[in-house]
Short mmCIF file of C-alpha atoms in Angstrom, two decimals:
data_model
loop_
_atom_site.label_atom_id
_atom_site.label_comp_id
_atom_site.label_asym_id
_atom_site.label_seq_id
_atom_site.Cartn_x
_atom_site.Cartn_y
_atom_site.Cartn_z
CA MET A 20 14.22 71.93 42.61
CA LEU A 21 10.55 71.36 43.38
CA LEU A 22 8.29 72.27 40.48
CA SER A 23 5.54 74.84 40.92
CA VAL A 24 2.04 73.68 39.97
CA HIS A 25 -1.19 75.50 39.23
CA VAL A 26 -4.47 74.00 40.44
CA HIS A 27 -7.84 74.66 38.84
CA VAL A 28 -11.16 73.28 40.15
CA VAL A 29 -12.93 71.46 37.31
CA ALA A 30 -15.90 70.04 39.26
CA SER A 31 -17.29 70.44 42.76
CA GLY A 32 -20.16 69.25 44.91
CA LEU A 33 -19.34 65.56 44.36
CA ASN A 34 -19.65 62.66 46.82
CA VAL A 35 -16.21 61.06 47.08
CA PRO A 36 -15.13 60.55 43.44
CA TRP A 37 -13.33 57.27 44.13
CA GLU A 38 -12.09 56.42 40.66
CA MET A 39 -11.36 58.46 37.52
CA VAL A 40 -10.65 57.10 34.04
CA TRP A 41 -9.80 59.18 30.98
CA GLY A 42 -12.34 58.07 28.40
CA PRO A 43 -11.84 57.71 24.63
CA ASP A 44 -14.37 60.57 24.24
CA ASN A 45 -11.93 62.86 26.14
CA TRP A 46 -14.29 63.06 29.10
CA ILE A 47 -13.35 61.95 32.62
CA TRP A 48 -15.43 58.95 33.67
CA TYR A 49 -15.71 58.74 37.46
CA THR A 50 -17.40 56.80 40.22
CA GLU A 51 -18.84 58.34 43.38
CA GLN A 52 -18.75 56.26 46.53
CA SER A 53 -22.46 56.86 47.09
CA GLY A 54 -23.30 54.80 44.00
CA SER A 55 -23.22 57.02 40.91
CA ILE A 56 -21.16 56.73 37.73
CA SER A 57 -20.87 59.91 35.70
CA LYS A 58 -18.66 61.53 33.14
CA LEU A 59 -17.22 65.05 33.16
CA ASN A 60 -16.25 67.34 30.31
CA PRO A 61 -12.94 68.74 31.62
CA ARG A 62 -13.12 71.75 29.29
CA THR A 63 -16.59 72.97 30.26
CA GLY A 64 -17.32 71.29 33.59
CA GLU A 65 -20.48 69.67 32.18
CA LYS A 66 -21.46 66.46 34.00
CA LYS A 67 -23.61 63.59 32.73
CA LEU A 68 -25.02 60.94 35.05
CA LEU A 69 -24.64 57.49 33.48
CA VAL A 70 -26.19 55.32 36.19
CA LYS A 71 -27.18 55.33 39.86
CA ILE A 72 -26.68 51.87 41.34
CA ASP A 73 -29.31 51.49 44.04
CA GLU A 74 -27.90 48.31 45.60
CA VAL A 75 -24.61 49.98 46.56
CA TYR A 76 -24.05 49.81 50.32
CA ARG A 77 -22.31 53.01 51.41
CA HIS A 78 -20.86 52.76 54.90
CA ARG A 79 -17.50 54.10 56.10
CA SER A 80 -15.01 52.97 53.43
CA LEU A 81 -17.61 50.84 51.61
CA GLY A 82 -19.53 51.82 48.49
CA LEU A 83 -18.92 52.16 44.77
CA LEU A 84 -15.16 51.98 44.25
CA GLY A 85 -13.04 50.92 41.25
CA MET A 86 -13.76 51.16 37.53
CA ALA A 87 -12.14 50.30 34.17
CA LEU A 88 -13.25 50.54 30.55
CA HIS A 89 -12.89 47.68 28.07
CA PRO A 90 -9.70 48.15 26.00
CA ASP A 91 -11.78 48.09 22.77
CA PHE A 92 -14.24 50.69 24.03
CA PRO A 93 -16.51 51.91 22.43
CA LYS A 94 -16.50 49.03 19.91
CA LYS A 95 -17.04 46.81 22.93
CA PRO A 96 -18.92 49.25 25.17
CA TYR A 97 -18.26 47.55 28.51
CA VAL A 98 -17.50 49.25 31.82
CA TYR A 99 -16.28 47.18 34.78
CA VAL A 100 -16.97 48.40 38.32
CA ASP A 101 -16.87 46.98 41.82
CA TYR A 102 -18.97 47.90 44.82
CA THR A 103 -20.19 46.61 48.18
CA CYS A 104 -23.70 45.32 48.84
CA LYS A 105 -25.55 44.28 51.98
CA LYS A 106 -28.39 41.78 52.20
CA ASP A 107 -29.70 41.22 55.70
CA SER A 108 -26.42 41.16 57.68
CA VAL A 109 -24.23 39.78 54.88
CA ILE A 110 -21.85 42.21 53.13
CA THR A 111 -20.34 41.27 49.77
CA THR A 112 -18.22 42.85 47.05
CA LYS A 113 -19.52 42.57 43.50
CA LEU A 114 -17.54 42.93 40.29
CA VAL A 115 -20.08 43.98 37.66
CA ARG A 116 -19.94 44.69 33.93
CA PHE A 117 -22.24 47.40 32.53
CA THR A 118 -22.96 48.15 28.87
CA TYR A 119 -22.82 51.74 27.61
CA ARG A 120 -25.70 52.78 25.34
CA GLN A 121 -26.94 56.29 24.50
CA ASN A 122 -25.21 57.98 27.43
CA ARG A 123 -26.46 55.40 29.92
CA LEU A 124 -24.96 52.34 31.61
CA THR A 125 -27.35 49.41 31.45
CA ASP A 126 -27.60 45.60 31.61
CA PRO A 127 -25.51 44.91 34.73
CA LEU A 128 -23.82 41.50 34.61
CA ILE A 129 -22.36 40.12 37.85
CA MET A 130 -18.94 38.65 37.05
CA LEU A 131 -17.83 37.86 40.60
CA GLU A 132 -19.17 38.17 44.14
CA ILE A 133 -16.92 37.64 47.17
CA PRO A 134 -17.22 38.14 50.95
CA ALA A 135 -16.72 41.67 52.23
CA HIS A 136 -16.63 43.37 55.62
CA THR A 137 -16.99 46.80 57.21
CA GLY A 138 -13.53 47.69 55.89
CA HIS A 139 -10.48 46.44 53.96
CA ASN A 140 -12.36 45.67 50.74
CA GLY A 141 -9.82 47.26 48.38
CA SER A 142 -10.23 47.87 45.59
CA ARG A 143 -9.06 48.91 42.14
CA ILE A 144 -9.52 47.50 38.65
CA ALA A 145 -7.01 47.66 35.79
CA ILE A 146 -6.66 46.19 32.31
CA SER A 147 -3.31 44.53 31.61
CA PRO A 148 -1.30 44.91 28.39
CA ASP A 149 -2.25 41.31 27.53
CA ARG A 150 -5.93 42.28 27.89
CA LYS A 151 -6.76 40.67 31.20
CA LEU A 152 -8.88 42.21 33.93
CA ILE A 153 -6.90 42.79 37.15
CA PHE A 154 -8.94 43.16 40.34
CA ALA A 155 -7.34 44.02 43.71
CA THR A 156 -9.18 42.96 46.87
CA GLY A 157 -8.62 43.63 50.58
CA ASP A 158 -8.43 41.04 53.34
CA ALA A 159 -11.97 41.95 54.51
CA VAL A 160 -10.73 42.48 58.10
CA THR A 161 -9.91 38.77 58.34
CA ILE A 162 -6.13 38.60 58.28
CA THR A 163 -6.03 34.85 57.67
CA ASN A 164 -7.55 35.46 54.23
CA ALA A 165 -4.40 37.06 52.86
CA GLN A 166 -2.21 33.91 53.07
CA ASN A 167 -5.04 31.52 52.20
CA THR A 168 -4.87 31.01 48.44
CA ARG A 169 -8.34 29.43 48.48
CA SER A 170 -9.78 32.79 49.54
CA LEU A 171 -10.17 35.59 46.98
CA ASN A 172 -9.73 38.26 49.67
CA GLY A 173 -6.36 39.90 50.24
CA LYS A 174 -5.36 39.17 46.64
CA VAL A 175 -4.69 40.52 43.21
CA LEU A 176 -7.01 38.57 40.90
CA ARG A 177 -6.53 38.06 37.15
CA MET A 178 -9.29 37.03 34.80
CA ASN A 179 -10.26 37.07 31.16
CA LEU A 180 -12.48 39.97 30.13
CA ASP A 181 -15.49 37.63 30.28
CA GLY A 182 -14.66 36.68 33.90
CA SER A 183 -13.23 33.23 33.18
CA VAL A 184 -9.92 31.97 34.60
CA PRO A 185 -6.89 32.37 32.29
CA ALA A 186 -5.05 29.13 31.59
CA ASP A 187 -1.69 30.66 32.56
CA ASN A 188 -2.65 31.84 36.05
CA PRO A 189 -0.21 30.54 38.71
CA ILE A 190 -2.79 28.32 40.43
CA LYS A 191 -4.74 26.12 38.03
CA GLY A 192 -8.44 27.00 37.96
CA SER A 193 -7.98 29.97 40.33
CA LEU A 194 -8.28 33.71 39.72
CA VAL A 195 -5.48 34.36 42.24
CA TRP A 196 -2.48 36.14 40.71
CA SER A 197 -0.71 37.28 43.90
CA TRP A 198 -1.47 37.11 47.62
CA GLY A 199 -0.45 38.39 51.05
CA HIS A 200 -2.17 41.76 50.64
CA ARG A 201 -3.88 43.80 53.35
CA ASN A 202 -5.81 46.54 51.55
CA ILE A 203 -4.74 47.66 48.08
CA GLN A 204 -5.86 51.19 47.19
CA GLY A 205 -4.08 51.95 43.91
CA LEU A 206 -3.30 49.92 40.78
CA ALA A 207 -1.58 51.05 37.57
CA TYR A 208 0.53 49.71 34.73
CA GLY A 209 3.66 51.45 33.52
CA PRO A 210 4.64 51.56 29.83
CA ASN A 211 7.16 48.82 30.60
CA GLY A 212 4.36 46.44 31.59
CA ILE A 213 5.15 46.67 35.31
CA LEU A 214 2.07 46.57 37.53
CA TYR A 215 2.35 48.89 40.55
CA SER A 216 0.07 48.88 43.57
CA SER A 217 -0.29 51.06 46.65
CA GLU A 218 -1.35 49.35 49.85
CA HIS A 219 -2.37 50.39 53.35
CA GLY A 220 -0.29 49.01 56.19
CA ASP A 221 -1.52 48.76 59.76
CA ALA A 222 0.33 51.11 62.12
CA VAL A 223 3.49 50.94 60.02
CA GLU A 224 4.75 50.24 56.52
CA ASP A 225 2.33 51.52 53.91
CA GLU A 226 3.66 50.01 50.70
CA LEU A 227 4.27 50.58 47.02
CA ASN A 228 4.55 47.14 45.45
CA ILE A 229 5.41 45.68 42.07
CA ILE A 230 2.85 42.94 41.51
CA GLN A 231 4.19 39.74 39.94
CA LYS A 232 2.70 36.39 39.02
CA GLY A 233 2.47 33.95 41.93
CA HIS A 234 4.25 36.21 44.43
CA ASN A 235 3.52 36.44 48.15
CA TYR A 236 3.63 39.95 49.66
CA GLY A 237 3.71 38.83 53.27
CA TRP A 238 0.66 40.19 55.09
CA PRO A 239 -0.09 39.53 57.93
CA LYS A 240 3.25 37.85 58.70
CA VAL A 241 5.31 40.69 57.23
CA GLU A 242 4.69 44.42 57.09
CA GLY A 243 6.92 46.21 54.61
CA PHE A 244 10.42 44.74 54.59
CA CYS A 245 11.60 41.55 56.27
CA ASP A 246 13.43 43.44 59.01
CA GLN A 247 11.95 42.25 62.33
CA PRO A 248 12.81 39.00 64.17
CA LYS A 249 9.34 37.46 63.71
CA GLU A 250 9.27 38.56 60.09
CA ASN A 251 12.71 37.11 59.42
CA ALA A 252 11.56 33.71 60.65
CA PHE A 253 8.64 33.74 58.20
CA CYS A 254 10.77 35.07 55.33
CA ASP A 255 13.32 32.30 55.93
CA SER A 256 10.63 29.68 55.31
CA VAL A 257 8.45 31.45 52.73
CA LYS A 258 9.60 33.55 49.79
CA VAL A 259 8.19 37.03 50.38
CA THR A 260 8.35 39.87 47.86
CA GLU A 261 9.32 43.09 49.59
CA PRO A 262 7.92 46.48 48.55
CA ALA A 263 9.64 48.90 46.19
CA LYS A 264 9.05 51.52 48.88
CA ALA A 265 7.43 51.68 52.32
CA TRP A 266 6.37 54.53 54.60
CA THR A 267 6.51 54.72 58.39
CA PRO A 268 4.73 56.76 59.73
CA THR A 269 1.91 55.70 57.45
CA ILE A 270 0.57 58.10 54.81
CA ALA A 271 -2.56 56.19 53.66
CA PRO A 272 -1.66 55.92 49.96
CA ALA A 273 -4.56 55.89 47.51
CA GLY A 274 -4.78 56.14 43.72
CA ILE A 275 -1.74 55.88 41.46
CA ALA A 276 -0.93 56.55 37.81
CA VAL A 277 2.27 56.41 35.77
CA TYR A 278 3.11 59.71 34.07
CA GLU A 279 3.87 59.64 30.34
CA GLY A 280 2.75 63.17 29.43
CA LYS A 281 4.75 66.05 27.98
CA LEU A 282 3.60 68.88 30.25
CA PHE A 283 5.96 67.74 33.03
CA PRO A 284 8.88 66.11 31.18
CA GLU A 285 10.78 65.97 34.48
CA TRP A 286 8.25 63.42 35.70
CA LYS A 287 8.26 61.10 32.69
CA GLY A 288 7.94 57.51 33.89
CA ALA A 289 7.30 58.61 37.49
CA ILE A 290 4.52 57.17 39.65
CA LEU A 291 1.91 59.72 40.71
CA LEU A 292 0.53 58.84 44.14
CA THR A 293 -2.31 60.48 46.07
CA THR A 294 -2.56 60.14 49.84
CA LEU A 295 -5.42 60.35 52.31
CA LYS A 296 -3.74 60.77 55.67
CA GLU A 297 -1.11 63.25 54.45
CA ALA A 298 -3.47 64.86 51.90
CA ASP A 299 -0.81 65.26 49.23
CA LEU A 300 0.23 64.33 45.69
CA ARG A 301 3.60 62.60 45.54
CA ILE A 302 5.93 62.10 42.59
CA LEU A 303 7.91 58.86 42.86
CA LYS A 304 10.68 58.78 40.27
CA THR A 305 11.86 55.32 39.30
CA ASP A 306 15.15 53.96 38.04
CA ALA A 307 15.63 53.13 34.36
CA LYS A 308 14.05 49.68 34.78
CA GLY A 309 11.06 51.01 36.71
CA SER A 310 11.72 48.61 39.56
CA GLY A 311 13.24 50.97 42.14
CA ILE A 312 12.25 54.35 43.58
CA VAL A 313 15.08 56.89 43.41
CA SER A 314 13.34 60.05 44.65
CA GLU A 315 10.10 61.36 46.15
CA SER A 316 8.71 64.90 45.96
CA ILE A 317 5.43 66.57 46.95
CA PRO A 318 4.19 69.31 44.60
CA LEU A 319 0.70 69.53 46.15
CA ASP A 320 0.51 69.34 49.92
CA ALA A 321 -2.41 69.57 52.36
CA ALA A 322 -4.29 72.31 50.50
CA TYR A 323 -7.44 70.49 49.38
CA GLY A 324 -7.85 67.76 51.98
CA ARG A 325 -7.68 64.03 51.36
CA LEU A 326 -6.78 63.03 47.80
CA ARG A 327 -8.26 59.81 46.43
CA ALA A 328 -7.82 59.24 42.67
CA VAL A 329 -5.48 60.44 39.92
CA CYS A 330 -5.47 60.25 36.13
CA VAL A 331 -3.45 61.83 33.34
CA ALA A 332 -4.93 63.55 30.27
CA PRO A 333 -3.45 63.18 26.76
CA ASP A 334 -2.13 66.77 26.99
CA GLY A 335 -0.13 65.82 30.11
CA SER A 336 -2.27 67.68 32.64
CA ILE A 337 -3.01 65.75 35.82
CA TYR A 338 -6.40 65.33 37.46
CA VAL A 339 -6.87 64.41 41.13
CA SER A 340 -10.04 63.97 43.15
CA THR A 341 -10.61 64.87 46.78
CA SER A 342 -12.11 62.51 49.37
CA ASN A 343 -13.44 64.82 52.07
CA ARG A 344 -16.99 63.50 52.28
CA ASP A 345 -15.82 60.04 53.21
CA TRP A 346 -15.92 58.51 56.68
CA ASN A 347 -12.75 60.15 58.01
CA PRO A 348 -12.37 63.76 56.82
CA GLY A 349 -9.46 65.89 57.94
CA SER A 350 -9.75 68.86 60.27
CA GLY A 351 -11.71 71.68 58.59
CA PHE A 352 -13.24 69.38 55.96
CA PRO A 353 -15.51 68.82 54.16
CA LYS A 354 -15.79 72.35 52.83
CA PRO A 355 -19.02 73.55 51.17
CA GLU A 356 -17.61 72.90 47.67
CA ASP A 357 -16.37 69.39 48.45
CA ASP A 358 -15.77 66.94 46.92
CA ARG A 359 -13.85 68.25 43.91
CA ILE A 360 -11.93 67.20 40.82
CA LEU A 361 -8.82 69.31 40.29
CA ARG A 362 -6.68 69.89 37.20
CA ILE A 363 -2.95 70.35 37.79
CA THR A 364 -0.76 72.16 35.25
CA ARG A 365 2.64 73.86 35.38
CA GLY A 366 2.66 76.75 37.80
CA THR A 367 4.12 80.22 37.93
CA ARG A 368 6.29 82.05 40.43
CA ALA A 369 3.09 83.36 42.01
CA ASP A 370 1.90 79.79 42.59
CA MET A 371 5.22 78.94 44.26
CA LEU A 372 5.07 82.00 46.54
CA ALA A 373 1.51 81.14 47.55
CA ARG A 374 2.55 77.61 48.41
CA ASN A 375 5.53 78.80 50.48
CA THR A 376 3.25 81.14 52.43
CA GLN A 377 0.89 78.27 53.15
CA ASN A 378 3.71 75.98 54.29
CA GLN A 379 5.05 78.62 56.67
CA ALA A 380 1.74 78.47 58.51
CA VAL A 381 2.68 74.97 59.70
CA THR A 382 5.05 75.36 62.61
CA GLU A 383 8.19 73.27 62.76
CA ASN A 384 8.69 74.14 66.43
CA ALA A 385 5.87 72.06 67.84
CA PRO A 386 6.70 69.79 70.79
CA ASN A 387 7.79 66.30 69.79
CA GLY A 388 4.69 64.79 71.37
CA ALA A 389 2.53 66.95 69.12
CA LYS A 390 4.47 65.86 66.03
CA LEU A 391 4.20 62.19 66.98
CA TYR A 392 0.49 62.57 67.70
CA ARG A 393 -0.04 64.09 64.25
CA GLN A 394 1.91 61.29 62.57
CA TYR A 395 0.31 58.34 64.35
CA CYS A 396 -2.97 59.41 65.96
CA ALA A 397 -4.55 62.51 64.39
CA SER A 398 -5.93 60.81 61.29
CA CYS A 399 -8.41 58.95 63.52
CA HIS A 400 -8.71 60.94 66.74
CA LYS A 401 -8.32 64.24 64.81
CA PRO A 402 -5.97 67.15 65.57
CA ASP A 403 -8.35 68.44 68.25
CA GLY A 404 -8.60 65.03 69.93
CA LYS A 405 -12.38 64.93 69.57
CA GLY A 406 -12.49 61.95 67.20
CA ILE A 407 -15.60 61.20 65.13
CA ALA A 408 -18.89 60.35 66.85
CA GLY A 409 -19.70 56.67 66.45
CA THR A 410 -16.39 55.89 64.72
CA PHE A 411 -13.34 57.11 66.70
CA PRO A 412 -13.62 58.05 70.40
CA THR A 413 -12.76 61.40 71.91
CA LEU A 414 -9.62 61.77 74.02
CA HIS A 415 -11.12 64.51 76.18
CA GLY A 416 -11.92 63.57 79.77
CA THR A 417 -12.26 59.82 79.19
CA GLN A 418 -11.45 57.18 81.77
CA GLN A 419 -9.05 55.50 79.33
CA VAL A 420 -6.97 58.70 79.19
CA LYS A 421 -7.23 59.55 82.89
CA ASP A 422 -5.90 56.10 83.81
CA LYS A 423 -2.21 56.47 82.92
CA GLY A 424 -1.52 52.75 82.86
CA GLN A 425 -4.53 51.97 80.70
CA LEU A 426 -3.62 54.71 78.22
CA VAL A 427 -0.06 53.41 77.84
CA GLN A 428 -1.31 49.82 77.44
CA ILE A 429 -3.71 50.92 74.69
CA ILE A 430 -1.00 52.82 72.82
CA LEU A 431 1.45 49.93 73.13
CA ASN A 432 -0.88 47.02 72.39
CA GLY A 433 -3.69 48.57 70.35
CA LEU A 434 -7.35 47.59 70.56
CA SER A 435 -9.60 45.24 68.64
CA GLY A 436 -13.29 44.67 69.23
CA LYS A 437 -15.93 46.69 71.00
CA ILE A 438 -15.05 49.34 73.56
CA THR A 439 -17.27 51.78 75.48
CA VAL A 440 -16.02 55.34 75.90
CA GLU A 441 -18.11 57.87 77.82
CA GLY A 442 -21.20 55.70 77.33
CA GLU A 443 -20.73 55.38 73.55
CA GLU A 444 -19.79 52.09 71.90
CA PHE A 445 -17.01 51.88 69.31
CA ASP A 446 -15.83 48.94 67.23
CA GLN A 447 -12.78 50.06 65.23
CA HIS A 448 -9.41 48.34 65.18
CA MET A 449 -6.59 50.46 66.65
CA PRO A 450 -3.08 49.27 65.68
CA ALA A 451 -0.41 48.61 68.28
CA MET A 452 2.36 51.20 68.55
CA ASP A 453 4.82 48.96 70.37
CA PHE A 454 7.34 49.46 67.56
CA LEU A 455 7.93 53.00 68.90
CA PRO A 456 10.59 53.50 71.61
CA ASP A 457 9.52 54.12 75.19
CA ALA A 458 10.39 57.82 74.92
CA SER A 459 8.03 58.31 71.96
CA ILE A 460 5.19 56.45 73.68
CA ALA A 461 5.70 58.64 76.75
CA GLU A 462 5.65 61.82 74.65
CA ILE A 463 2.42 60.84 72.87
CA ALA A 464 0.70 59.85 76.13
CA THR A 465 1.84 63.04 77.85
CA TYR A 466 0.58 65.16 74.96
CA VAL A 467 -2.82 63.45 75.03
CA ARG A 468 -3.11 63.80 78.82
CA GLN A 469 -2.02 67.42 79.01
CA PHE A 470 -3.10 69.01 75.72
CA PHE A 471 -6.61 67.53 75.58
CA ASN A 472 -7.12 67.33 79.35
CA ARG A 473 -6.28 69.39 82.41
CA ASP A 474 -4.45 68.58 85.63
CA LEU A 475 -3.15 65.20 84.47
CA ASP A 476 0.46 64.41 85.24
CA PRO A 477 2.92 63.47 82.48
CA VAL A 478 3.89 59.94 81.48
CA SER A 479 7.55 59.10 82.00
CA VAL A 480 9.81 56.76 80.06
CA GLN A 481 10.00 54.62 83.19
CA ASP A 482 6.19 54.35 83.27
CA VAL A 483 6.18 52.99 79.73
CA ALA A 484 9.09 50.60 80.36
CA LYS A 485 7.33 49.03 83.36
CA ILE A 486 4.11 48.47 81.43
CA ARG A 487 5.88 47.17 78.30
CA ILE A 488 7.56 44.30 80.15
CA LYS A 489 4.39 43.11 81.91
#
């Protein structure tokens, strides 16, 4: 039976609280993507600004991201953060250590600086049980980085708390701990010492991984499991570690935490996962060893928009942050009170009835093309098909939609590089959907042509089959 939860808004009016850490002072320390680090009293809602980092470059998914406190804090008052910078045309990611003094963060020390890009920069920070700093990076939109162990992009990095290379890392003299990653968005240790990560796939196979020393997680040669002919060939020659769980259609997983509180004893040892695309909080129960996922439930679904970070208080209550002022908000967001930090506690029957009423508002009788569009297309082009100016093109009245063959080719093969739509230039990667059967491609194309446009004829399965074999 799905548990009922009660949600209380603790803070509002924030700018994408990207990371939250429960501090030893019983305040929530959080980053905002726009460049601020603050702390929040969860009992009173009082906020204190600790620092505004002026060199943060905020653009699309870039900005101030991950954060971790030194394990001996406040005796060693160090706070580790990572953020993107831009000098001239060069974008980099910096890992920086600040010192906490008199309610301020001061004396920034750059521990690492690596290449970055307009997306796929990760990134989360965690402290391991053996007191190492773990730093997850994205492939920086250069897929060759992930398999190149000389590059620090597309990796999980492991370093001493002073930034030096541990002697027992798998590659002598290198910070690389694991590789073959596309864009890690969540990182958390369980009480059993297992390191879990959540990772964005491309068009398919978002992943929950168990990160292990010297392991290869496959990207870009493998997405999710080794279950496709091309993937099998790579997996036969290279040892690839498959995910503990994968999602197709993608859900855009974000922050994760492992639940050890008493408020929800049913969830003890479970992985708490927030999602962006599906805008929900998921409970992933593990087996006794913590290495397999045995069930998945969703106690908070699509009520507050995109969910970015999650942390657990000592009393077992759960805090999640919304991400509606980022580059890709859902339909109807951001709302005037966004972004918010929410506290989740056990709910009542009234909470359950309210949720059921909300869920009934989502029709289950929509045409299959509409369902497929929501699963694979709406997160970028939006439910109304109007996209986002300058980022994702509209599907209304464009030549690419009017030309049936061109539309099918785009859906099948994806797009990379600059494209002009209705006189406006776009430069966002669109993944290929050729893994979908011809019938599904036809249903999506027909929906786009007839729901967002008028007087356009449908796309048949035969139309897709002819274009696929060209």
